Structure formats: structure tokens, C-alpha cells
Amino acid sequence: MEPNAYGPFDYVPITGRKKLTWPGGARLAFWLVPNIEIFHLDTEMPGGKGKIPDVSTWGGRDYGNRVGVFRFMDVFAKFGFRPTAALNSEICDVCPQIVEAGTKNGWEWMAHNRTNTIRLNDVDTAEQEAELIHDVLDRIEKETGTRPKGWLSSGRQQSWRSLELLAEAGCTFTGDWSNDDQPVRMKAGNKTVVCLPYGTGISDKSAFERINCTPEEFTNMICTAFDVLYRESEDSGRVACVSIHPYLTGVPHRIGALERALEYICSHDGVWLATGSEIADHFLAQDTST
């Protein structure tokens, strides 16, 4: 997209759209996004102490990949969730057992850059950015047998050219923009990329790293947001998302917060437990224009 003061989509308020429907008469589409990330010990850690090596900050992240993610798998299986995991492609090289176990459990994989210390808007040229995107998609496809249809940028940062490059690489949806409670069609050259609701505050990074929530407050945050969206979805479909990280919610004193929230969500009728690609594909098949 060309530099612009507004995004690559038309402004249409949620009150001025055609009714959005979900399969089976569901009111609310719910997708769950665990972020499976790798950080380099010899690189400054995002949100860390600014030192190299930052062993304590790095070690916490490594705990998520060694222990926390497998707690996630147990909880998801208990409630029948098939998450859409945002995957740094280097996980395939360093921690392939995670990818093997997730694939065995039916997880959908969404590309999440090569590592979490690289940002698309830090890449110098379009050629380098295109090569990076293709390398990430190729590596995940090689490891899982399926090419990702979705992309979540590290730090949710894109360049002016990212959207077109992602579309050219075959991606159909992203969670980077996250400006609505329904999916949004975005113009990517002569292609369309769907922006899925992702970051509307229900993130364990916001909860635990920024506003210091207790586990009980995190459960309440998820359930309260769900209640509002579920009520509003009586008139037209909505999307709810919870973004989690194994180094944050996968620790012993917080995993119960996630389990309680998912149990609450599953107690409601009319909730479609979907993957990102399922939501995007069903949305694109509808005429939701005004």
C-alpha cells in the first residue's frame, strides 16, 4: 500500500453493515491464538533489560517452550479447542517437538516471522522482506506439511509494502491490524487479505506484563469481554479472540485462569470454536458490504 493517513479499507461502522452469519447458526466465532516464539540469547530481548546476554528474560521465554506450551496442549484437548498458533519458523529448527505435538493435536499454524526479534518494518528492501516472508512460509510448510494461510507479524508491525507481499505469498488473513469486532476486507493490490479481530485487549501480555493482572483478573477479563460480544452477536456475528503466550499463561499459577475461562466459554450455546482460516474463508464467502 502507498503511505496513507488511513488504512487499506473503507470505513464502515459496525452499525451500518449487512448481517454476518456463522456456520450452524452460531452467533460468535471464537479463535484461540497461542504465540509460539523463539528469541536469540545473543540479541537484545524485546521488553528486556537492554543487556546481552539477558539470561533471566530469555530464560522465562525458554520455559514457555520447554514446559508451558505442553500445559496449553493439555488444556486445549480437554475442551476440544483447535487453536491457530502463531509460530516463529525457527521453532521448527530449535524446538521441533512442539511443532510435531501441535500438528498431531490438529493445531492450525499461522506464520509469525522467523524469530520474535525481527520486525518487518525493520527490513531494508522489498526484496529482502519478500524473501523473509517466503522463507518463513516455506519452513513451516516443510515441517508441518501445510502452508500457512495466516500471518501474525512479530510485534504486529508491518511495513507499507507488507500487505501486498503477504497476499502475493498466498496469505489470506492476518491479525496485525485488529481494528474491529468483525473481520475486515483489506485491499492488497489486486488481492484481498482479511483482518481478523485479534488484539482487542484480551492478551496475556497486556494483562500480565503491562497492567499486572492477577490470574483471577485475567479470567474475569476474558469472560467479561466474551459476555459483551456474545450479547452483541444476537443481531450480527462477532469474533472473539484470546492471545496467550506459554511463558506467561503456561506457568503453574496462571494456567488455571485460562482453563476456567475456556470452561465458561464452552458452557454457552451458539459459539463456533474455529480456526483463523475457517473464520476468514467463511467471511469471504459472504456479501457483508453495505
XYZ file of C-alpha atoms in Angstrom:
290
model
C 0.000 0.000 0.000
C 1.082 3.568 -0.564
C 1.757 5.699 2.523
C -1.617 6.998 3.598
C -3.311 8.605 6.571
C -5.948 5.835 6.699
C -5.808 2.079 6.252
C -6.305 -0.139 3.165
C -10.049 -0.495 3.693
C -13.211 1.573 3.655
C -14.590 2.950 6.892
C -17.912 1.226 7.581
C -19.247 1.459 11.157
C -20.383 -1.789 12.723
C -23.912 -0.376 12.861
C -24.075 0.031 9.054
C -23.316 -3.479 7.743
C -25.249 -6.450 6.474
C -25.815 -9.240 8.966
C -22.818 -11.514 9.431
C -23.585 -15.201 9.972
C -21.540 -18.186 11.103
C -21.930 -21.911 10.350
C -24.706 -23.841 12.066
C -26.440 -20.705 13.240
C -23.609 -19.825 15.636
C -23.572 -16.277 16.970
C -19.949 -15.911 17.951
C -16.780 -17.210 16.321
C -14.055 -17.821 18.878
C -10.428 -18.360 17.916
C -7.599 -19.022 20.308
C -4.051 -17.923 19.435
C -1.077 -19.264 21.379
C 2.112 -17.459 20.341
C 4.969 -19.951 19.979
C 8.116 -17.853 19.791
C 11.890 -18.085 19.769
C 14.319 -15.433 20.975
C 18.071 -15.232 20.382
C 20.195 -15.112 23.500
C 22.838 -13.079 21.646
C 20.311 -10.360 20.678
C 18.693 -7.695 22.841
C 15.396 -9.034 24.179
C 12.195 -7.076 23.439
C 10.936 -5.787 26.779
C 14.107 -6.951 28.471
C 16.854 -5.220 30.415
C 18.820 -3.976 27.391
C 21.787 -6.242 28.135
C 23.301 -9.100 26.153
C 23.013 -11.805 27.315
C 19.799 -11.096 29.234
C 19.623 -14.557 30.733
C 16.680 -14.042 33.090
C 14.386 -12.564 30.429
C 15.467 -15.164 27.871
C 15.117 -18.000 30.372
C 11.486 -17.106 31.041
C 10.704 -17.342 27.350
C 12.530 -20.659 27.096
C 10.417 -22.016 29.969
C 7.357 -21.465 27.806
C 8.789 -23.678 25.071
C 10.095 -26.360 27.422
C 7.065 -26.614 29.727
C 4.273 -24.078 29.290
C 3.250 -24.945 25.732
C 2.616 -28.559 26.740
C 0.304 -27.381 29.512
C -1.555 -25.488 26.801
C -1.920 -28.675 24.785
C -3.487 -30.487 27.727
C -5.989 -27.692 28.373
C -6.948 -27.282 24.699
C -7.502 -31.027 24.329
C -9.697 -31.089 27.430
C -12.144 -28.614 25.882
C -11.792 -29.632 22.241
C -10.076 -26.441 21.090
C -8.107 -26.463 17.854
C -6.037 -23.295 18.177
C -4.396 -21.223 15.473
C -0.849 -21.000 16.772
C 1.327 -18.075 15.711
C 4.630 -19.802 15.014
C 8.111 -18.335 14.629
C 9.571 -20.521 11.887
C 12.862 -21.043 13.774
C 10.876 -23.067 16.306
C 10.907 -25.756 13.591
C 14.694 -25.909 13.905
C 15.223 -25.398 17.640
C 12.104 -26.980 19.164
C 10.657 -29.308 16.511
C 8.944 -31.436 19.164
C 6.496 -28.560 19.768
C 5.508 -28.480 16.109
C 5.236 -32.259 15.949
C 2.974 -32.386 19.009
C 0.826 -29.442 17.875
C 0.370 -30.936 14.418
C -0.588 -34.277 15.959
C -3.234 -32.447 18.016
C -4.679 -30.774 14.926
C -3.372 -27.261 15.526
C -3.514 -24.735 12.714
C -0.223 -22.896 12.154
C -0.104 -19.177 11.400
C 3.249 -17.737 10.333
C 4.767 -15.400 12.945
C 8.004 -14.309 11.256
C 11.317 -16.104 11.646
C 12.006 -15.082 15.252
C 10.418 -12.625 17.614
C 13.412 -10.296 17.450
C 12.837 -9.452 13.752
C 10.246 -6.848 12.665
C 9.014 -6.493 9.078
C 9.272 -2.705 9.271
C 12.972 -3.042 10.092
C 13.748 -4.891 6.828
C 15.552 -2.610 4.375
C 14.151 -3.538 0.965
C 11.028 -5.066 -0.590
C 13.148 -7.890 -1.988
C 14.520 -8.753 1.446
C 11.061 -8.603 3.007
C 9.554 -10.831 0.304
C 12.383 -13.324 0.759
C 11.855 -13.340 4.529
C 8.097 -13.951 4.187
C 8.593 -16.789 1.686
C 11.340 -18.380 3.794
C 9.072 -18.388 6.859
C 6.119 -19.911 4.980
C 8.355 -22.468 3.252
C 9.954 -23.614 6.522
C 6.635 -24.073 8.311
C 5.166 -25.895 5.320
C 8.157 -28.235 5.189
C 7.815 -29.074 8.893
C 4.022 -29.372 9.098
C 3.004 -30.433 5.600
C 0.643 -27.465 5.263
C 1.412 -23.964 4.017
C 0.106 -21.316 6.432
C -2.742 -19.147 5.187
C -2.389 -16.656 8.037
C 0.296 -14.252 9.202
C 0.880 -12.508 12.507
C 3.914 -10.229 12.449
C 6.322 -10.194 15.347
C 5.328 -7.174 17.382
C 2.332 -6.908 14.996
C 4.422 -4.485 12.950
C 4.219 -4.192 9.153
C 5.876 -2.016 6.550
C 3.965 -0.116 3.851
C 4.658 -2.995 1.478
C 3.906 -5.952 3.790
C 0.250 -6.448 2.941
C 0.846 -6.850 -0.800
C 3.836 -9.122 -0.192
C 1.818 -11.329 2.149
C -1.023 -11.565 -0.380
C 1.413 -12.430 -3.173
C 2.848 -15.173 -0.956
C -0.627 -16.702 -0.554
C -1.663 -15.417 2.873
C -5.395 -14.739 3.179
C -5.641 -13.371 6.716
C -3.681 -11.532 9.374
C -4.205 -10.408 12.949
C -1.860 -7.420 12.747
C -4.345 -4.586 12.198
C -7.138 -5.768 14.515
C -9.405 -2.725 14.291
C -12.863 -4.305 14.643
C -15.034 -6.978 16.284
C -15.802 -8.446 12.854
C -13.409 -9.417 10.054
C -12.425 -6.602 7.670
C -11.558 -6.915 3.977
C -8.257 -5.194 3.247
C -7.043 -4.144 -0.197
C -3.679 -5.703 -1.034
C -3.012 -4.642 -4.610
C -5.449 -6.690 -6.686
C -5.959 -9.217 -3.876
C -7.890 -9.246 -0.599
C -6.478 -10.042 2.826
C -8.823 -10.424 5.790
C -8.003 -8.646 9.021
C -9.254 -10.828 11.875
C -10.040 -9.436 15.327
C -7.025 -10.277 17.458
C -5.755 -7.635 19.829
C -8.817 -6.099 21.471
C -7.272 -6.225 24.920
C -7.626 -9.959 25.622
C -3.945 -10.733 25.626
C -1.903 -12.142 28.451
C 0.935 -9.785 27.520
C -1.308 -6.796 28.198
C -2.757 -8.426 31.277
C 0.355 -9.724 32.980
C 3.237 -7.631 31.619
C 1.592 -4.206 31.313
C -1.206 -3.890 33.854
C -0.118 -6.593 36.316
C -3.380 -8.543 36.432
C -3.802 -11.422 38.838
C -4.789 -14.777 37.322
C -8.306 -14.234 38.647
C -8.498 -10.838 36.963
C -7.347 -12.366 33.685
C -10.133 -14.948 33.830
C -12.631 -12.185 34.533
C -11.242 -10.087 31.649
C -11.779 -12.932 29.172
C -15.246 -13.770 30.445
C -16.408 -10.153 30.579
C -15.291 -9.464 27.012
C -16.933 -12.694 25.895
C -20.210 -11.685 27.569
C -20.328 -8.341 25.741
C -19.529 -9.840 22.338
C -21.931 -12.723 22.890
C -24.734 -10.300 23.738
C -23.998 -8.116 20.708
C -23.794 -11.162 18.434
C -27.528 -11.700 18.801
C -28.020 -9.191 15.962
C -24.946 -9.975 13.831
C -21.973 -12.277 14.171
C -18.916 -11.301 16.152
C -15.406 -12.673 16.589
C -13.738 -13.154 19.956
C -10.052 -13.931 20.324
C -7.721 -14.678 23.209
C -3.985 -14.288 22.611
C -1.743 -16.202 25.005
C 1.937 -16.982 25.438
C 3.252 -20.157 27.076
C 5.858 -18.272 29.102
C 3.103 -16.150 30.650
C -0.083 -18.197 30.957
C 1.655 -21.571 30.827
C 3.247 -21.140 34.271
C 1.779 -23.148 37.174
C -0.005 -20.290 38.952
C -1.732 -18.963 35.794
C -2.744 -21.998 33.735
C -5.901 -22.375 35.818
C -7.002 -18.890 34.777
C -7.118 -19.997 31.159
C -8.813 -23.275 31.992
C -11.600 -21.536 33.933
C -12.200 -19.048 31.094
C -12.392 -21.741 28.418
C -14.775 -23.773 30.547
C -17.032 -20.708 30.818
C -16.960 -20.068 27.060
C -17.769 -23.700 26.290
C -20.828 -23.557 28.562
C -22.628 -21.275 26.052
C -24.641 -22.312 23.027
C -24.047 -20.721 19.631
C -20.256 -20.466 19.924
C -18.218 -21.633 16.945
C -14.776 -22.845 18.070
C -12.961 -22.025 14.853
C -9.520 -21.586 13.394
C -8.378 -18.360 11.789
C -8.584 -19.754 8.279
C -12.080 -21.120 8.865
C -13.283 -17.696 10.002
C -11.602 -15.891 7.109
C -12.874 -18.336 4.486
C -16.457 -18.249 5.752
C -16.366 -14.460 5.931
C -15.054 -14.110 2.364
C -17.870 -16.333 1.106
C -20.450 -13.816 2.355
C -21.537 -10.462 0.974
C -21.168 -8.237 4.008
C -20.885 -4.952 2.103
C -23.310 -2.179 2.874
